[in-house]
Coordinates of C-alpha atoms and ligand atoms in Angstrom, one line a residue:
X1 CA 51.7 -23.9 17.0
X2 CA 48.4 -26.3 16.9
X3 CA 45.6 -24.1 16.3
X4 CA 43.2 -24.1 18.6
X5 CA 40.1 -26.4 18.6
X6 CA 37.6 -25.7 21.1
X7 CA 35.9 -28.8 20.2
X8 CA 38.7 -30.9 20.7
X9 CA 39.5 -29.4 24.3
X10 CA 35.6 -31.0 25.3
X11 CA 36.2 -34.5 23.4
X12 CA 39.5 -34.7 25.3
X13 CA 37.8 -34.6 28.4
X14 CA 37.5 -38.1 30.5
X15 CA 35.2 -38.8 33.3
X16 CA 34.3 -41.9 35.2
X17 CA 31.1 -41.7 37.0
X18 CA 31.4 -43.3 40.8
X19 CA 30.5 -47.0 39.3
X20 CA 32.3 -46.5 36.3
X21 CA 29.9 -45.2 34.1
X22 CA 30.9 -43.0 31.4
X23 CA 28.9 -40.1 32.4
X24 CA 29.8 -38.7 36.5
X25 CA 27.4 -39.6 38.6
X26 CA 25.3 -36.7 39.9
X27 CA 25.9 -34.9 43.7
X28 CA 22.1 -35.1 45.3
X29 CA 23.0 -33.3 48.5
X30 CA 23.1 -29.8 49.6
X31 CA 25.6 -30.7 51.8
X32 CA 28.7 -32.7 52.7
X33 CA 30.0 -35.1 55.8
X34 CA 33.8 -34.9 57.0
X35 CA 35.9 -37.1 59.0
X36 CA 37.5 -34.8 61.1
X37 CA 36.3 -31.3 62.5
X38 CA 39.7 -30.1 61.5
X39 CA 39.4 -30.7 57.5
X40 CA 35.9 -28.6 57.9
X41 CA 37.8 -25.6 59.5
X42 CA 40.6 -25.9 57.0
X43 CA 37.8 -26.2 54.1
X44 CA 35.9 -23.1 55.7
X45 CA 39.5 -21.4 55.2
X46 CA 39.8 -22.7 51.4
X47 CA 42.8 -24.8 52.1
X48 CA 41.4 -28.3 52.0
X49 CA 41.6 -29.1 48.5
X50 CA 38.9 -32.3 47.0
X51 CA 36.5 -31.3 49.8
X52 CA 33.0 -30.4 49.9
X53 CA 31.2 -27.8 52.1
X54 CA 27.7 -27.2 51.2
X55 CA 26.2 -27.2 48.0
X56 CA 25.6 -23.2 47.3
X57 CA 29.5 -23.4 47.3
X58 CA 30.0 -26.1 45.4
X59 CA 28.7 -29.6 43.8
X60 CA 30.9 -32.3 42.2
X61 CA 28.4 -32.1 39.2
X62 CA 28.9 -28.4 39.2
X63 CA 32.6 -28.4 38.9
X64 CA 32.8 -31.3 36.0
X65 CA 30.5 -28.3 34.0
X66 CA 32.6 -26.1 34.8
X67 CA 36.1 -27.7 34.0
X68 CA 34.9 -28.4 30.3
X69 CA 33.7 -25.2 30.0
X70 CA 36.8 -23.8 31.4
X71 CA 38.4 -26.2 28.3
X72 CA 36.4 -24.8 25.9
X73 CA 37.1 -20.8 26.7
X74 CA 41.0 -21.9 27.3
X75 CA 40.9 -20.2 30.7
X76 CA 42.3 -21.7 34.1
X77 CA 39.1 -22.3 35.7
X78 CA 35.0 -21.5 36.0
X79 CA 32.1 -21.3 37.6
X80 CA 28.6 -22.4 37.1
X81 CA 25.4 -20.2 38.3
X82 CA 21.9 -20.6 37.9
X83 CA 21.4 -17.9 34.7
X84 CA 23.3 -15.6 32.4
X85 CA 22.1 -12.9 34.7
X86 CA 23.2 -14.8 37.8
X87 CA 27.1 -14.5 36.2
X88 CA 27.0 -11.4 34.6
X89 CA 25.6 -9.9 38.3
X90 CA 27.9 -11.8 40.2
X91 CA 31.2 -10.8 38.0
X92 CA 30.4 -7.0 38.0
X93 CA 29.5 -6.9 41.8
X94 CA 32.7 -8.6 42.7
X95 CA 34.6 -6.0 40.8
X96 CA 33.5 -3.0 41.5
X97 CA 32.3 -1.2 44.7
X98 CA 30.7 2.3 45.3
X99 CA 32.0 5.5 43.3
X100 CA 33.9 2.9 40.6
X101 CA 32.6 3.0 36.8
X102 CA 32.1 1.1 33.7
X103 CA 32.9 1.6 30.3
X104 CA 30.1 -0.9 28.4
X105 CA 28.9 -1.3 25.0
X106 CA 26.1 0.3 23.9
X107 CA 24.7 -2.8 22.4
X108 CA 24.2 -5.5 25.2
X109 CA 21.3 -7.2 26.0
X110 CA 18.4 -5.6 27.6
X111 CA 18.9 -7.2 30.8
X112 CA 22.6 -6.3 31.3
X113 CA 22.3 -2.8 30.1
X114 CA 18.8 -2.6 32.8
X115 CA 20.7 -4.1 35.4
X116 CA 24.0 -1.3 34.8
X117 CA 22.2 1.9 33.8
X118 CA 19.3 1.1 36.9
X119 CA 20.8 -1.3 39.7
X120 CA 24.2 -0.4 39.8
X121 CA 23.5 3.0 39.8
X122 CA 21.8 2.9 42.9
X123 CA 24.6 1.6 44.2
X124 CA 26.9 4.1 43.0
X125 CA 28.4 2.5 39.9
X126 CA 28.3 4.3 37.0
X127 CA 28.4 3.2 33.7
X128 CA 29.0 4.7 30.5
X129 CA 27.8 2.9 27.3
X130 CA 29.5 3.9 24.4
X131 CA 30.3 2.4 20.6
X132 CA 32.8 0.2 21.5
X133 CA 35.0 -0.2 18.8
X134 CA 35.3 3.1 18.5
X135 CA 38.8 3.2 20.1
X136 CA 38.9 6.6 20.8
X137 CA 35.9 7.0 22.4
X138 CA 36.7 4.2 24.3
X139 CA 40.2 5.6 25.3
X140 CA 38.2 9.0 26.2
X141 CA 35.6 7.6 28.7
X142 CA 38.3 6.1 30.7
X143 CA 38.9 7.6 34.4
X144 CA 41.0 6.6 36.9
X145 CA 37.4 5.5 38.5
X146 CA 37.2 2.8 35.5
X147 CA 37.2 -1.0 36.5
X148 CA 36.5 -2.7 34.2
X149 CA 35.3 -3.1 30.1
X150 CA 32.4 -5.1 29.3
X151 CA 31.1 -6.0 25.7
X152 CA 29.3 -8.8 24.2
X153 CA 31.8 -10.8 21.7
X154 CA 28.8 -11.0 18.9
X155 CA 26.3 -8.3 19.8
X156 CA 22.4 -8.8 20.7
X157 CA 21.1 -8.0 18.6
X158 CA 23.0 -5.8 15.8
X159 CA 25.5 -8.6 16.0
X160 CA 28.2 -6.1 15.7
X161 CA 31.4 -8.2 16.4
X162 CA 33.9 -6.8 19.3
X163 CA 37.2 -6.1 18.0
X164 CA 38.2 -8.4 21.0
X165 CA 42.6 -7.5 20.4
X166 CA 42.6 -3.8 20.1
X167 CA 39.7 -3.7 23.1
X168 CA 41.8 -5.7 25.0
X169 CA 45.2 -3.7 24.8
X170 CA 43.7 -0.7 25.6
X171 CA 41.9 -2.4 28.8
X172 CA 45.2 -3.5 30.2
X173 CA 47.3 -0.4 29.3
X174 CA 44.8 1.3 31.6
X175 CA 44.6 -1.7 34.5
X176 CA 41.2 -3.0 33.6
X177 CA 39.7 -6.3 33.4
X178 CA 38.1 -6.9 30.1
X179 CA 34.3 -9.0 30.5
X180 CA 32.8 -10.6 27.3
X181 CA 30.0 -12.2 27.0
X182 CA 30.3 -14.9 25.0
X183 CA 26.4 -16.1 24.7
X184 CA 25.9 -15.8 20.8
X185 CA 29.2 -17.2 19.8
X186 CA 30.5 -19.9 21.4
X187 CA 32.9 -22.2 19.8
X188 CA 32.6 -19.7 16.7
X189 CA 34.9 -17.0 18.7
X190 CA 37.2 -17.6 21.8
X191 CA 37.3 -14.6 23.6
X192 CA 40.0 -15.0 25.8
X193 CA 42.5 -15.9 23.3
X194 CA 42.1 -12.4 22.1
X195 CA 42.7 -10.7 25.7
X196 CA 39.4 -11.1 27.4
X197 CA 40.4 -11.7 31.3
X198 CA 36.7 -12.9 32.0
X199 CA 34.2 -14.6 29.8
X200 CA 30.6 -15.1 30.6
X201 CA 28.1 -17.3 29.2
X202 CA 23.9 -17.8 29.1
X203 CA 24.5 -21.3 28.8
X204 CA 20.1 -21.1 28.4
X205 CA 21.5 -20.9 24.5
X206 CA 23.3 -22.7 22.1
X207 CA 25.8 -24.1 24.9
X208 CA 22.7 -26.2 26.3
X209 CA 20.7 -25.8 23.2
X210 CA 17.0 -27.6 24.3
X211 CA 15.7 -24.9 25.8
X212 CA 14.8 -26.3 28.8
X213 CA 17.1 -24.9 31.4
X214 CA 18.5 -21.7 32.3
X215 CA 21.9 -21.2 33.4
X216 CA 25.1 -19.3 33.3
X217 CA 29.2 -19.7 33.8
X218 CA 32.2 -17.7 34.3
X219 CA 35.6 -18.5 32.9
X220 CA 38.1 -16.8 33.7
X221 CA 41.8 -17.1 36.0
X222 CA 41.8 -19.7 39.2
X223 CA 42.2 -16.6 41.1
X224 CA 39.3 -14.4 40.1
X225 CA 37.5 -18.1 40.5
X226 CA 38.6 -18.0 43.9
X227 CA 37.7 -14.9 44.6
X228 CA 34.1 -15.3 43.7
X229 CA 33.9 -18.4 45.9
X230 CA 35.4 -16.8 48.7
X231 CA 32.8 -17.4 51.7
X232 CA 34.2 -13.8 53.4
X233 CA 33.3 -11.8 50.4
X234 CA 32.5 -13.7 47.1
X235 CA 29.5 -12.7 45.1
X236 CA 29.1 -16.3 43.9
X237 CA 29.2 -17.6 47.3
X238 CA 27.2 -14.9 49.0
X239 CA 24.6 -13.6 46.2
X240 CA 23.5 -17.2 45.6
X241 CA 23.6 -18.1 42.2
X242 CA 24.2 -21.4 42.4
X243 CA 23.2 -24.1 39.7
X244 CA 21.8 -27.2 40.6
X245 CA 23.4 -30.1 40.4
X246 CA 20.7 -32.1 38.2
X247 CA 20.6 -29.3 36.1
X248 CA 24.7 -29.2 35.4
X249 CA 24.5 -32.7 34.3
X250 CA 22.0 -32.0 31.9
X251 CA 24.0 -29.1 30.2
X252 CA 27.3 -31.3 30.6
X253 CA 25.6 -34.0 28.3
X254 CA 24.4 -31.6 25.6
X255 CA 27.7 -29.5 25.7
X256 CA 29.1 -32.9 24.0
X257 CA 27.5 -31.9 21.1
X258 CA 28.0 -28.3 20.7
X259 CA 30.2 -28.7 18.0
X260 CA 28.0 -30.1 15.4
X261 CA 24.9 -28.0 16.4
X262 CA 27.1 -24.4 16.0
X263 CA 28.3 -25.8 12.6
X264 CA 24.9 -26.9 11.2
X265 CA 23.3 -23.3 12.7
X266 CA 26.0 -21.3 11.2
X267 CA 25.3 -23.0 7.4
X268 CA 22.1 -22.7 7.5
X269 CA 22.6 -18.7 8.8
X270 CA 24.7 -18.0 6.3
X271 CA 22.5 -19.9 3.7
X272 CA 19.7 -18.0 4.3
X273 CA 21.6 -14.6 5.2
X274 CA 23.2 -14.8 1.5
X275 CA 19.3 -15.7 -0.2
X276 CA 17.5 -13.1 1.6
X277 CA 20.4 -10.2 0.7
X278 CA 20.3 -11.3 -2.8
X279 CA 16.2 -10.8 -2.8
X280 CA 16.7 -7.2 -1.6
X281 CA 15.9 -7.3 2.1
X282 CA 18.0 -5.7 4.9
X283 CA 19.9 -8.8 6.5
X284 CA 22.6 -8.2 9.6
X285 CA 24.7 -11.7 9.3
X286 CA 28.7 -11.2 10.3
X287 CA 29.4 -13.7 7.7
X288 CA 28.1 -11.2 4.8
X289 CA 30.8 -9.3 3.5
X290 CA 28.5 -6.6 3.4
X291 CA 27.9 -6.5 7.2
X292 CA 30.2 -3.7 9.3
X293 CA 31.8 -6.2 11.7
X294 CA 32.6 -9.4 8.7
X295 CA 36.6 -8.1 8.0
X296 CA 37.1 -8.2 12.6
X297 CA 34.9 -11.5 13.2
X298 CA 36.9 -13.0 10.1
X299 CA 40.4 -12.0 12.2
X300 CA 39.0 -13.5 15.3
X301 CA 37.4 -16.4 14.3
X302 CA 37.8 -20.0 15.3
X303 CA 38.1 -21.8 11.9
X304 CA 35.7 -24.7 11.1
X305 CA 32.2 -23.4 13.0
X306 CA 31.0 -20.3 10.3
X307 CA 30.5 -17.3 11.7
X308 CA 26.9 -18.6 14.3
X309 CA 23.2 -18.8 13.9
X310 CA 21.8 -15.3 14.4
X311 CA 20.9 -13.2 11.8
X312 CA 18.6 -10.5 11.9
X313 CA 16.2 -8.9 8.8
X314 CA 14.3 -5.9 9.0
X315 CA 10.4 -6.1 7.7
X316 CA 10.0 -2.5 7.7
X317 CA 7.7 -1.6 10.4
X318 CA 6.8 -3.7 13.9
X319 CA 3.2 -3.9 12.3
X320 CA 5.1 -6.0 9.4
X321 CA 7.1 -8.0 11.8
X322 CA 4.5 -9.0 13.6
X323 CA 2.1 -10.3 10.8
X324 CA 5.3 -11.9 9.1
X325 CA 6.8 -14.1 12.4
X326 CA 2.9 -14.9 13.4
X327 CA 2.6 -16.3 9.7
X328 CA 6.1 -17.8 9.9
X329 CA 4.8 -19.3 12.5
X330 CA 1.6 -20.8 11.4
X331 CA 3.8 -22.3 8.0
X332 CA 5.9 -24.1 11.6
X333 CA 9.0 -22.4 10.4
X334 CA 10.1 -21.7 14.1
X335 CA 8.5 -20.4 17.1
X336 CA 7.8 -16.6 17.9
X337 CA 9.9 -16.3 21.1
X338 CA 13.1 -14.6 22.4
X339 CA 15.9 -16.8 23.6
X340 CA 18.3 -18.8 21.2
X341 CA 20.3 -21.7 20.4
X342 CA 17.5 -24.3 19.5
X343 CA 17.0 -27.0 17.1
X344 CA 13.8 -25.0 15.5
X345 CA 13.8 -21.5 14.6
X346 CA 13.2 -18.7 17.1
X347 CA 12.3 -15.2 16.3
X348 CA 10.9 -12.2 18.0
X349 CA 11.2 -8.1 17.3
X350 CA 14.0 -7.0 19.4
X351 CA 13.1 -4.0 19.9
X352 CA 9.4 -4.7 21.5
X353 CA 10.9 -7.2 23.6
X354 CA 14.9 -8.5 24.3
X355 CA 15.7 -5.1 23.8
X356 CA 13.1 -2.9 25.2
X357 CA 14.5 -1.8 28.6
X358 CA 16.6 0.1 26.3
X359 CA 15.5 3.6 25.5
X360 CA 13.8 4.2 21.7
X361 CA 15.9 7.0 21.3
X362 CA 19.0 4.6 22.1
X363 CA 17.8 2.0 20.0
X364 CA 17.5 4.3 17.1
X365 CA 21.4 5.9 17.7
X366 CA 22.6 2.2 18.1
X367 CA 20.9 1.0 14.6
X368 CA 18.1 -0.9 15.9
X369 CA 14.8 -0.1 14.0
X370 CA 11.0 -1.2 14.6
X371 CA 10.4 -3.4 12.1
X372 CA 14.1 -5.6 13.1
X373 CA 13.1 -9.4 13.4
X374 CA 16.1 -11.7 15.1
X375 CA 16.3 -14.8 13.7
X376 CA 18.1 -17.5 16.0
X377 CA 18.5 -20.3 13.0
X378 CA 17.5 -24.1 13.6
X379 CA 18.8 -26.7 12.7
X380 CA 16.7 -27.7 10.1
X381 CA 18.0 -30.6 7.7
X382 CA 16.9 -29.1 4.1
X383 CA 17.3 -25.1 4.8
X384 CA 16.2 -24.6 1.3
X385 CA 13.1 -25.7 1.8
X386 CA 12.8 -23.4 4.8
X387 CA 14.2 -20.7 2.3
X388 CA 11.4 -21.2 0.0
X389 CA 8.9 -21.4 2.5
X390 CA 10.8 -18.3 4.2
X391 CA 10.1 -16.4 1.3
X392 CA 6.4 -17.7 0.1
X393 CA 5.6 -15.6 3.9
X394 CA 7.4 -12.8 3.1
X395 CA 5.7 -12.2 -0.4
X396 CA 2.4 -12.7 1.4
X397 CA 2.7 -10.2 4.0
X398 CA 4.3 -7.9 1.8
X399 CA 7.6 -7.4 3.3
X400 CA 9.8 -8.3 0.2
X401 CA 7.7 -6.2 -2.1
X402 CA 8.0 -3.1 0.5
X403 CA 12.0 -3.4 0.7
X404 CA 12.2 -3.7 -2.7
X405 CA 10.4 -0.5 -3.7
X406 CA 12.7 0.9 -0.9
X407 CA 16.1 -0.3 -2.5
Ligands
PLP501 N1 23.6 -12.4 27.7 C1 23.0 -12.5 26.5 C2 23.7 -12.1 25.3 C3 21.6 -12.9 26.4 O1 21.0 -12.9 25.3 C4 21.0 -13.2 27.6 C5 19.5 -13.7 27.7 O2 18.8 -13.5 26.8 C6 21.7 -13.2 28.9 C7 23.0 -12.8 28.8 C8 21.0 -13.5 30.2 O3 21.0 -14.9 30.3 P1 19.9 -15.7 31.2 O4 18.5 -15.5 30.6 O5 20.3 -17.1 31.2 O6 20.0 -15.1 32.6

C-alpha cells in the first residue's frame, strides 16, 4: 500500500477561483439569494446539496479550508471555527449531555482542561483526567456514563506522545469516540490513521503559522460533520463558532506550505534538543531517545517531517527562566510569548502561564516543574548560530552551570 503523505493529499488539491484564478475567490456575504422558496426549505431541511444558507452555517471559503484539511487528517469531512477553543467546545458539547463523563488526559492545555474540570461541570459532565497511556487506568475509569476519550496527540507541554492504537482499541471496545487534538503535530502524526474518530486542530499554530489569526477545525466522519451543522441541534451551528471567510482564505494560502515549515522546525528542534542534552541540561524533545514517549511517536509517525518543533528545557527555577527568555530575548533569539508555530522562536514558562489554570499540585504529579521553558522552534536558516548564541545566554544567567552541578 502507498504510504501515506499528508503533504501530497494538499498539493493534490485543485481549485479554480470564480474568474479562473488559481486561488477561490473569497464569499463576502453573510448570506445567500435562492431562486425558488422551495430550494430554501429543502436547504433549511439539509437536503439541498451546493447551496448556501447564511454564513454562520457555512461560506464557500470556509468549506475549500476545510476540504484540504479534511485531506490532510484522511478523514471524510471538517469544519472550520473561529479558535481551537471554538472546536474543541463545540465537539464535546455535541457529544455529551448532562450526567455523561469524560475520560481526558491529564496533560492538555490549560484552556481545555479549564473548560472540562470548570464549565462542563456545571453542566453535569464529569471528567476524569488520568495518565493516559496508562492502559489500565484508562480501562478502570471507564463507566457505562463514559462518552468519549480525549487526549492531545503530542502533549502541551510534557510533549508526552499518545499511544494513539492501543488508546483507540480500548475506546471502541467500550463504544467511545476517541478526540485528539492534533495542534502540536500536524503533518508529523496523523491521528486518525491510528483510530482517532475526531481530530481537532488550533489552526492559530503551525497549520497557519504567521501568527496573525486565530482559528480552529474538526475533522472527522461526514456524519458527525453533519451533525454539528445541524440547525435543530448542532453546536457548530448553534454555539457560533464560525470562521470568517477572509480569514479561511488566509489560512488556506499558508496551509500550502505546511510541509516545508514542519520539516525545517522539526531539524532545527531536534538540532538543538540533541546540543543542549549533550551540555547537561534537562531537554523534553520526542525525537531524543532519551525522552519517555520517542519508541510510540517513532511507531506512529508520518515519515519525512521529524518528530515537530516544540521542545521544552528546564532552567531550574521560574526566577531562572525568566532572566534566561528576557535575555534570549534581548540577543532577538525569539520572542517571550505563548502560542506556537512561527517563523521566530517563541518561549514562555508553562507553568506561570499556558498551563496555569492547572493546579501546582497537578503540575507537579504530571512532571511539569517551575523553572520548565517551552520552546516552539523557528525557522531560523543557520540554527547553529542560534545554538551558540542559545548557549552564550544560558552561561550568563547561569542556568547551564546550575544543571550541571545538579547532574
Ligand atoms: N489546543 C492546544 C494544544 C493549544 O495549545 C491551544 C492554544 O494554545 C488550543 C488548543 C486552543 O486554541 P485557540 O487559542 O486557537 O483557541
Amino acid at each position: 500500500m502507498e504510504k501515506f503523505n499528508p503533504a501530497d493529499k494538499i498539493q493534490d488539491m485543485q481549485y479554480f477561483g470564480e474568474f479562473g484564478g488559481v486561488n477561490p475567490s473569497i464569499s463576502d456575504s453573510s448570506t445567500y439569494t435562492f431562486l425558488s422558496a422551495k430550494t430554501m426549505f429543502d436547504t433549511f431541511e439539509g437536503n439541498a446539496d451546493g447551496c448556501y444558507l447564511y454564513s454562520r452555517h457555512a461560506t464557500p471559503s470556509n468549506l475549500y479550508l476545510g476540504q484540504a484539511l479534511a485531506a490532510m487528517e484522511n478523514t471524510e469531512a471538517a469544519n472550520v471555527t473561529a479558535s481551537g477553543m471554538g472546536a474543541i467546545t463545540s465537539v464535546l458539547l455535541q457529544l455529551c449531555k448532562s450526567g455523561d463523563e469524560i475520560v481526558s488526559s491529564r496533560t492538555v492545555y490549560g484552556g481545555t482542561y479549564a473548560f472540562m474540570k470548570n464549565f462542563l461541570s456545571k453542566l453535569g459532565i464529569a471528567t476524569k483526567f488520568i495518565d493516559i497511556n496508562n492502559l489500565r487506568e484508562l480501562e478502570n475509569s471507564i463507566t457505562p456514563k463514559t462518552r468519549l476519550i480525549y487526549c492531545e496527540s503530542v502533549s502541551n507541554p510534557l510533549l508526552e506522545v499518545a499511544n494513539l492504537p492501543a488508546i483507540s482499541k480500548v475506546a471502541h471496545r467500550h463504544h467511545l469516540k476517541l478526540v485528539v487534538d492534533n495542534t502540536f503535530s500536524p503533518m508529523v502524526v496523523t491521528p486518525a490513521n491510528h483510530g482517532a474518530d475526531v481530530v481537532v486542530h488550533s489552526l492559530t499554530k503551525f497549520i497557519n503559522g504567521s501568527s496573525d489569526t486565530v482559528g480552529g477545525v474538526i475533522c472527522s466522519s461526514q456524519e458527525f460533520i453533519n451533525e454539528l451543522r445541524s440547525v435543530n441541534d448542532g453546536a457548530c451551528m448553534l454555539l457560533g463558532p464560525t470562521m470568517d471567510s477572509f480569514r479561511a482564505s488566509g489560512i488556506l494560502k499558508n496551509l500550502r506550505t505546511l510541509h516545508v515549515r514542519i520539516k525545517q522546525h522539526s531539524v532545527n528542534a531536534l538540532y538543538l534538543a540533541e546540543k543542549f542534552e549533550k551540555d547537561g541540561l534537562r531537554v523534553l524533545y520526542p525525537g531524543l531517545k532519551s525522552h519517555r514517549s520517542h519508541e510510540i511517536i517513532s511507531g506512529i509517525r508520518n515519515t519525512g517531517y521529524g518528530f515537530g518543533g516544540m521542545m521544552t528545557l528546564d532552567a531550574g527555577t521560574l526566577d531562572k527562566a525568566n532572566e534566561l527568555m528576557e535575555m534570549m530575548q534581548k540577543e532577538n533569539l525569539g520572542y517571550l510569548a505563548v502560542s506556537l508555530g512561527f517563523y521566530k522562536t517563541l518561549f514562555s514558562a508553562p507553568g506561570s502561564s499556558t498551563s496555569s489554570e492547572i493546579p501546582i499540585e497537578e503540575q507537579k504529579e504530571m512532571g511539569l516543574s517551575d523553572g520548565m521553558i517551552r520552546f516552539s522552534i523557528g525557522l531560523d536558516e543557520d540554527i547553529d548560530r542560534t545554538y551558540r548564541k542559545m548557549k552564550m545566554c544560558m552561561e550568563k544567567t547561569g542556568v547551564l552551570n546550575a544543571a550541571l552541578r545538579v547532574a
